[in-house]
Coordinates of C-alpha atoms in Angstrom, one line a residue:
X5 CA 15.7 219.6 136.1
X6 CA 12.9 219.5 133.5
X7 CA 11.0 222.8 132.5
X8 CA 8.3 224.0 130.2
X9 CA 6.9 227.2 129.7
X10 CA 3.7 228.9 128.4
X11 CA 2.9 232.4 127.4
X12 CA -0.5 234.0 127.9
X13 CA -2.2 237.4 128.2
X14 CA -4.3 238.4 131.1
X15 CA -7.9 238.9 130.1
X16 CA -10.8 241.3 131.5
X17 CA -12.5 238.2 132.9
X18 CA -9.3 237.5 135.2
X19 CA -9.4 240.8 136.9
X20 CA -10.9 241.8 140.3
X21 CA -12.4 245.0 141.2
X22 CA -9.0 246.6 141.7
X23 CA -8.4 246.0 138.0
X24 CA -5.5 243.5 138.6
X25 CA -5.6 239.6 138.1
X26 CA -7.7 238.1 141.0
X27 CA -5.5 236.1 143.2
X28 CA -7.5 232.9 142.6
X29 CA -7.0 233.0 138.8
X30 CA -3.3 232.5 139.4
X31 CA -3.9 228.6 139.8
X32 CA -5.3 228.6 136.3
X33 CA -1.9 229.9 135.0
X34 CA 0.0 227.5 137.0
X35 CA -2.1 224.6 135.5
X36 CA -1.4 225.8 132.1
X37 CA 2.4 225.5 132.6
X38 CA 2.0 222.3 134.8
X39 CA 0.3 220.6 131.7
X40 CA 3.0 221.9 129.3
X41 CA 5.5 220.3 131.8
X42 CA 3.5 217.0 132.0
X43 CA 3.3 216.9 128.3
X44 CA 6.9 217.2 128.0
X45 CA 7.3 214.4 130.2
X46 CA 4.8 212.3 128.6
X47 CA 2.8 211.8 131.8
X48 CA -0.2 214.2 131.6
X49 CA -3.5 213.5 133.4
X50 CA -4.7 211.1 130.8
X51 CA -1.6 209.0 131.1
X52 CA -1.9 209.2 135.0
X53 CA -5.4 207.9 134.8
X54 CA -4.5 205.1 132.4
X55 CA -1.7 204.0 134.5
X56 CA -4.1 203.8 137.5
X57 CA -3.1 206.9 139.4
X58 CA -4.3 210.2 140.3
X59 CA -2.2 213.0 141.6
X60 CA -4.1 215.5 143.5
X61 CA -2.5 218.8 144.5
X62 CA -2.0 218.7 148.3
X63 CA 0.0 221.8 148.7
X64 CA -0.2 225.2 146.9
X65 CA 2.0 228.3 147.7
X66 CA 1.9 231.6 145.9
X67 CA 4.1 234.7 146.5
X68 CA 2.6 237.7 144.5
X69 CA 5.7 239.9 143.8
X70 CA 3.8 242.3 141.5
X71 CA 0.3 242.3 139.9
X72 CA -0.5 241.3 136.7
X73 CA -2.8 243.7 134.8
X74 CA -5.3 243.4 132.0
X75 CA -3.7 242.9 128.5
X76 CA -0.3 242.0 130.2
X77 CA 1.7 239.5 128.4
X78 CA 3.1 236.9 130.8
X79 CA 5.3 233.8 130.5
X80 CA 4.9 231.0 133.1
X81 CA 7.7 228.7 133.6
X82 CA 7.0 225.3 135.5
X83 CA 10.2 223.3 136.7
X84 CA 10.0 219.8 138.2
X85 CA 12.2 219.9 141.4
X86 CA 11.1 216.7 143.1
X87 CA 9.6 213.4 141.5
X88 CA 10.7 210.3 143.5
X89 CA 8.3 210.6 146.3
X90 CA 6.1 213.4 145.3
X91 CA 5.7 215.8 142.5
X92 CA 7.0 219.4 143.4
X93 CA 6.9 221.9 140.7
X94 CA 8.2 225.4 141.1
X95 CA 6.8 228.2 139.0
X96 CA 8.0 231.8 137.9
X97 CA 5.7 234.2 136.3
X98 CA 7.5 236.9 134.4
X99 CA 6.3 239.8 132.4
X100 CA 7.1 238.8 128.8
X101 CA 8.5 241.9 127.4
X102 CA 10.7 243.1 130.3
X103 CA 11.3 239.8 131.9
X104 CA 10.4 241.2 135.4
X105 CA 9.4 238.5 138.0
X106 CA 5.7 238.8 138.9
X107 CA 5.1 235.7 140.8
X108 CA 6.8 232.7 142.5
X109 CA 4.7 229.7 143.2
X110 CA 4.9 225.8 144.0
X111 CA 2.7 223.0 144.1
X112 CA 3.0 219.3 145.7
X113 CA 1.1 216.5 144.3
X114 CA 1.0 213.0 145.5
X115 CA 0.4 209.8 143.8
X116 CA -3.0 208.0 144.9
X117 CA -4.2 204.8 143.5
X118 CA -7.0 205.4 141.3
X119 CA -9.7 203.9 143.4
X120 CA -8.6 206.3 146.3
X121 CA -7.9 203.5 148.6
X122 CA -4.1 203.9 148.7
X123 CA -1.7 207.0 149.1
X124 CA 1.5 206.1 147.7
X125 CA 4.7 207.4 149.3
X126 CA 6.7 207.0 146.2
X127 CA 5.7 207.9 142.7
X128 CA 4.9 205.0 140.4
X129 CA 7.8 203.9 138.3
X130 CA 5.7 204.6 135.0
X131 CA 6.1 208.3 135.9
X132 CA 9.8 208.3 137.5
X133 CA 11.1 206.2 134.5
X134 CA 9.8 208.8 132.0
X135 CA 11.5 211.7 134.0
X136 CA 14.7 209.9 134.3
X137 CA 14.9 209.3 130.6
X138 CA 14.6 213.2 130.3
X139 CA 17.4 214.0 132.5

């Protein structure tokens, strides 16, 4: 399948009182990798909007394997695993220097006509054609 990855470093403002990255901030890390993946496909949020669709996230699952700490360099990989009826992306967050797995996650997005009037049970051809061109 198609993958993309980004690297970042945990910042002080990401931390909770226990001095590890607050669980809610993981969604931001996933978003960075998801945007890199959608850029690679050529169908990021501006292209979605201009094609008349939005793709809200309808499911998010995160498995915290090990905590991320202040200053830690991490690599977030996003992999497209489903694209015909929905967009399902699997994520892995690794410690950059060691490669140790820190987090597993997945998101599911569904296509909705931009006016919100119609939920689509298939992804639009403008998206699936771009994916197939990369496979």
